[in-house]
Amino acid sequence: MIVVILTLVSLAALFLKKQTDEYKKFTDPEPKPTPVADLNTQKPQLQALLEKLNSFDQNLQSNTKAEIKLTPLDLNLAISKFADLENLKSRIYIDQISDKEISGTLHFPLHSTEKLPNFVRSPLGIEARQNNLNGTFTATPLLSDAKLILMLESVTPSKGQIPEEVFTQLRRFLVFDKLEKQIVDNPKQEKPPLHHKLAKLTSTHLEPGHLVITYNPEVTPPSGKAESEAMAGKAVQFVALGAVIFILTMILFFILLSRRKKLQPPPNQ
């Protein structure tokens, strides 16, 4: 048991050492927060954004078909203004929107080694440092199950190259992360009004210079969960059909085998 425990501890230590060394290749010890839109110097633009959002909200409440187009400035102002987007503040700044992708700068604080006890760091030679992923990104929007998701297509760190396993963990960036945590932490409470509004949205796409979000009361909102359940149901039906066909085939085989034996002449005495 002692040997097993020492082996597991050694492997964990080696993995920790390897992970911290890898992080140093593409992260910075100094945080570089992204810019935050100044609400005081851009009051006319903020007012125009609030009017667009209010008009779109009224259409949602009245179940009227609507579309809202948001520019990079609109999105940056929204991140700076609304508490529901607090998780994006100083983390993401949007520079451009094309018909294929959203691009900008990002700042993600990753696992820090500063919190590791000295008796762990010293024997392994691990430096006490922050690991900040600073760089640029490209992304596409995804709407599914009342969630607006920023799917990162690429991340270019300020130095080195981000490993594929780290990129995979970061790829699905939930825009309204604070809202989802609130729902998960309080499952028995009534869901916030913002959740019900997101649940009514039917599509999102990109145009040059705009993120476009639409609502159509005649269209069912996209749901990855529903699609997965439908595919699972079809798979079960397919398996059941295969089982029935197999059983019928075996029955037919035994019937033919039985008839063949009956038609065979009796052996000579």
Coordinates of C-alpha atoms in Angstrom, one line a residue:
M1 CA 0.0 0.0 0.0
I2 CA 2.9 2.4 0.8
V3 CA 4.5 1.6 -2.5
V4 CA 1.2 2.3 -4.4
I5 CA 0.6 5.5 -2.5
L6 CA 4.2 6.8 -3.2
T7 CA 3.8 5.8 -6.8
L8 CA 0.5 7.8 -7.1
V9 CA 2.0 10.8 -5.3
S10 CA 5.1 10.7 -7.6
L11 CA 3.0 10.5 -10.8
A12 CA 0.8 13.4 -9.6
A13 CA 3.9 15.5 -8.8
L14 CA 5.4 14.7 -12.3
F15 CA 2.1 15.6 -14.0
L16 CA 1.9 18.9 -12.0
K17 CA 5.4 19.8 -12.9
K18 CA 4.8 19.0 -16.6
Q19 CA 1.6 21.1 -16.6
T20 CA 3.2 24.1 -15.0
D21 CA 6.1 24.0 -17.4
E22 CA 3.7 23.8 -20.4
Y23 CA 1.7 26.7 -19.1
K24 CA 4.8 28.9 -19.0
K25 CA 5.3 28.4 -22.7
F26 CA 2.1 30.2 -23.8
T27 CA 1.1 32.3 -20.7
D28 CA 2.3 35.6 -19.2
P29 CA 3.0 36.2 -15.5
E30 CA 1.5 39.7 -15.9
P31 CA -2.3 40.0 -16.5
K32 CA -3.2 42.1 -19.5
P33 CA -7.0 42.8 -19.2
T34 CA -8.8 43.8 -22.4
P35 CA -10.1 47.3 -22.8
V36 CA -13.4 48.2 -21.3
A37 CA -15.8 50.6 -23.2
D38 CA -16.1 54.0 -21.6
L39 CA -19.8 54.6 -20.9
N40 CA -19.3 58.3 -20.0
T41 CA -17.6 59.3 -23.3
Q42 CA -20.0 57.3 -25.5
K43 CA -23.3 58.2 -24.1
P44 CA -25.0 58.7 -27.5
Q45 CA -23.9 55.3 -28.7
L46 CA -25.0 53.7 -25.4
Q47 CA -28.4 55.4 -25.7
A48 CA -28.8 54.1 -29.2
L49 CA -28.0 50.6 -28.0
L50 CA -30.5 50.8 -25.2
E51 CA -33.2 51.9 -27.6
K52 CA -32.5 48.9 -29.9
L53 CA -32.6 46.5 -27.0
N54 CA -35.8 48.0 -25.7
S55 CA -37.5 47.8 -29.1
F56 CA -36.4 44.2 -29.5
D57 CA -37.6 43.3 -26.0
Q58 CA -41.0 44.7 -26.7
N59 CA -41.3 42.5 -29.8
L60 CA -40.4 39.5 -27.7
Q61 CA -43.1 40.3 -25.2
S62 CA -45.7 40.8 -27.9
N63 CA -44.6 37.7 -29.8
T64 CA -43.8 39.8 -32.9
K65 CA -41.2 38.8 -35.4
A66 CA -38.1 40.9 -34.9
E67 CA -34.4 41.2 -35.6
I68 CA -31.6 43.1 -33.8
K69 CA -28.2 43.9 -35.3
L70 CA -25.3 44.6 -33.0
T71 CA -22.0 46.2 -34.0
P72 CA -18.7 45.6 -32.2
L73 CA -19.2 48.8 -30.3
D74 CA -22.7 47.8 -29.3
L75 CA -21.3 44.5 -27.9
N76 CA -18.4 46.2 -26.0
L77 CA -20.8 48.8 -24.5
A78 CA -23.1 46.0 -23.4
I79 CA -20.2 44.1 -21.7
S80 CA -19.3 47.3 -19.9
K81 CA -22.9 48.2 -19.0
F82 CA -24.8 45.1 -17.9
A83 CA -24.1 43.0 -14.8
D84 CA -25.3 39.8 -16.6
L85 CA -22.2 40.2 -18.8
E86 CA -19.8 40.8 -16.0
N87 CA -17.9 37.6 -16.7
L88 CA -16.8 39.1 -20.1
K89 CA -15.6 42.4 -18.6
S90 CA -11.8 42.8 -19.1
R91 CA -11.8 39.3 -20.6
I92 CA -13.0 39.9 -24.1
Y93 CA -13.0 42.9 -26.4
I94 CA -14.5 42.7 -29.9
D95 CA -12.6 44.4 -32.7
Q96 CA -14.3 43.3 -35.9
I97 CA -17.2 41.2 -37.2
S98 CA -17.2 39.7 -40.6
D99 CA -19.7 37.5 -42.3
K100 CA -17.7 34.4 -41.1
E101 CA -16.3 35.3 -37.6
I102 CA -16.0 37.6 -34.7
S103 CA -12.4 38.7 -33.8
G104 CA -10.8 40.6 -30.9
T105 CA -8.5 40.4 -27.9
L106 CA -8.9 38.2 -24.8
H107 CA -7.5 37.7 -21.4
F108 CA -8.1 34.5 -19.4
P109 CA -6.4 33.9 -16.0
L110 CA -5.6 30.2 -15.9
H111 CA -4.4 28.0 -13.1
S112 CA -1.9 30.0 -10.9
T113 CA 1.0 28.3 -9.1
E114 CA 1.1 31.1 -6.5
K115 CA -1.5 29.2 -4.3
L116 CA 0.6 26.0 -4.2
P117 CA 2.2 25.5 -0.8
N118 CA 6.0 26.1 -0.7
F119 CA 6.7 22.5 0.4
V120 CA 5.1 21.4 -2.9
R121 CA 6.7 23.9 -5.2
S122 CA 10.3 23.8 -3.8
P123 CA 11.1 20.1 -4.3
L124 CA 9.6 20.2 -7.8
G125 CA 11.3 23.5 -8.8
I126 CA 7.9 25.1 -9.7
E127 CA 8.0 28.9 -9.9
A128 CA 5.3 30.8 -8.1
R129 CA 3.6 32.8 -10.9
Q130 CA 0.3 33.7 -12.5
N131 CA -0.6 32.1 -15.8
N132 CA -2.4 34.6 -17.9
L133 CA -3.6 33.7 -21.4
N134 CA -3.3 37.0 -23.3
G135 CA -3.8 37.3 -27.0
T136 CA -6.3 37.4 -29.9
F137 CA -9.2 35.2 -30.9
T138 CA -11.7 34.4 -33.6
A139 CA -15.1 33.0 -32.8
T140 CA -18.6 32.2 -34.1
P141 CA -21.9 32.6 -32.2
L142 CA -24.1 29.6 -31.3
L143 CA -27.6 29.6 -29.9
S144 CA -28.9 26.5 -28.2
D145 CA -31.2 25.6 -25.3
A146 CA -31.6 29.3 -24.2
K147 CA -27.9 29.7 -24.2
L148 CA -25.8 32.1 -26.2
I149 CA -22.4 30.6 -26.7
L150 CA -19.2 32.0 -28.2
M151 CA -17.5 29.2 -30.0
L152 CA -13.8 30.0 -30.2
E153 CA -12.4 29.0 -33.5
S154 CA -8.8 30.1 -32.9
V155 CA -6.7 31.6 -30.0
T156 CA -3.4 33.2 -30.7
P157 CA -1.4 33.8 -27.4
S158 CA 1.0 36.7 -27.0
K159 CA 3.7 34.0 -27.1
G160 CA 4.0 30.4 -27.9
Q161 CA 1.1 28.2 -29.0
I162 CA -1.9 27.1 -27.0
P163 CA -2.0 23.3 -26.6
E164 CA -5.0 21.6 -28.1
E165 CA -6.3 20.2 -24.8
V166 CA -6.3 23.6 -23.2
F167 CA -8.0 25.1 -26.3
T168 CA -10.7 22.4 -26.2
Q169 CA -11.5 23.3 -22.5
L170 CA -11.8 27.0 -23.4
R171 CA -13.6 26.6 -26.7
R172 CA -17.2 26.8 -25.6
F173 CA -17.5 30.2 -23.9
L174 CA -20.9 30.8 -22.3
V175 CA -21.8 34.5 -22.8
F176 CA -24.3 34.6 -19.9
D177 CA -22.3 32.5 -17.5
K178 CA -23.5 34.4 -14.4
L179 CA -27.1 33.6 -15.4
E180 CA -26.5 29.9 -15.8
K181 CA -24.7 29.6 -12.5
Q182 CA -27.7 31.3 -10.8
I183 CA -30.0 28.8 -12.4
V184 CA -27.8 25.8 -11.4
D185 CA -27.4 27.1 -7.8
N186 CA -31.1 27.7 -7.3
P187 CA -32.9 25.0 -9.3
K188 CA -36.2 25.3 -7.4
Q189 CA -36.5 29.0 -7.9
E190 CA -38.3 30.7 -10.8
K191 CA -35.9 31.3 -13.7
P192 CA -34.9 34.9 -14.2
P193 CA -36.7 36.9 -17.0
L194 CA -33.5 37.0 -19.1
H195 CA -33.6 33.2 -19.3
H196 CA -37.1 33.3 -20.7
K197 CA -36.1 35.9 -23.3
L198 CA -33.1 33.8 -24.4
A199 CA -35.3 30.8 -24.7
K200 CA -37.5 32.6 -27.2
L201 CA -34.7 33.5 -29.6
T202 CA -34.7 31.5 -32.8
S203 CA -31.4 32.2 -34.6
T204 CA -28.2 34.1 -34.7
H205 CA -25.8 34.7 -37.6
L206 CA -23.1 37.1 -38.7
E207 CA -23.1 39.9 -41.3
P208 CA -20.2 42.2 -42.2
G209 CA -20.0 44.5 -39.1
H210 CA -23.0 43.0 -37.2
L211 CA -24.0 40.1 -35.0
V212 CA -27.6 39.4 -35.9
I213 CA -30.1 37.9 -33.5
T214 CA -33.6 37.0 -34.6
Y215 CA -37.0 36.0 -33.1
N216 CA -39.7 34.4 -35.1
P217 CA -42.7 33.1 -33.2
E218 CA -43.4 30.6 -36.0
V219 CA -40.0 28.9 -35.6
T220 CA -39.0 26.5 -32.8
P221 CA -35.9 27.8 -30.9
P222 CA -32.7 25.7 -31.6
S223 CA -32.1 22.9 -29.1
G224 CA -29.0 20.7 -29.1
K225 CA -30.6 18.7 -26.2
A226 CA -33.7 18.0 -28.2
E227 CA -31.7 17.0 -31.3
S228 CA -29.6 14.6 -29.1
E229 CA -32.7 13.1 -27.6
A230 CA -34.3 12.7 -31.0
M231 CA -31.1 11.0 -32.3
A232 CA -31.0 8.7 -29.3
G233 CA -34.7 7.8 -29.8
K234 CA -34.0 7.0 -33.5
A235 CA -31.0 4.8 -32.4
V236 CA -33.2 2.9 -30.0
Q237 CA -35.8 2.4 -32.7
F238 CA -33.1 1.2 -35.1
V239 CA -31.8 -1.3 -32.5
A240 CA -35.3 -2.5 -31.8
L241 CA -36.1 -2.9 -35.5
G242 CA -32.8 -4.8 -36.0
A243 CA -33.7 -7.1 -33.1
V244 CA -37.2 -7.8 -34.6
I245 CA -35.7 -8.5 -38.0
F246 CA -33.1 -10.8 -36.5
I247 CA -35.8 -12.8 -34.5
L248 CA -38.0 -13.1 -37.6
T249 CA -35.0 -14.2 -39.7
M250 CA -34.1 -16.9 -37.1
I251 CA -37.8 -18.1 -37.0
L252 CA -37.8 -18.3 -40.8
F253 CA -34.5 -20.1 -40.8
F254 CA -35.8 -22.8 -38.3
I255 CA -39.0 -23.2 -40.3
L256 CA -37.1 -23.8 -43.5
L257 CA -34.7 -26.2 -41.7
S258 CA -37.6 -28.1 -40.3
R259 CA -39.4 -28.4 -43.6
R260 CA -36.1 -29.5 -45.3
K261 CA -35.7 -32.4 -42.7
K262 CA -39.3 -33.5 -43.4
L263 CA -38.7 -33.7 -47.1
Q264 CA -35.6 -35.7 -46.8
P265 CA -36.2 -39.6 -47.5
P266 CA -35.8 -41.8 -44.4
P267 CA -32.5 -43.6 -44.2
N268 CA -32.2 -47.1 -45.6
Q269 CA -32.8 -50.0 -43.2

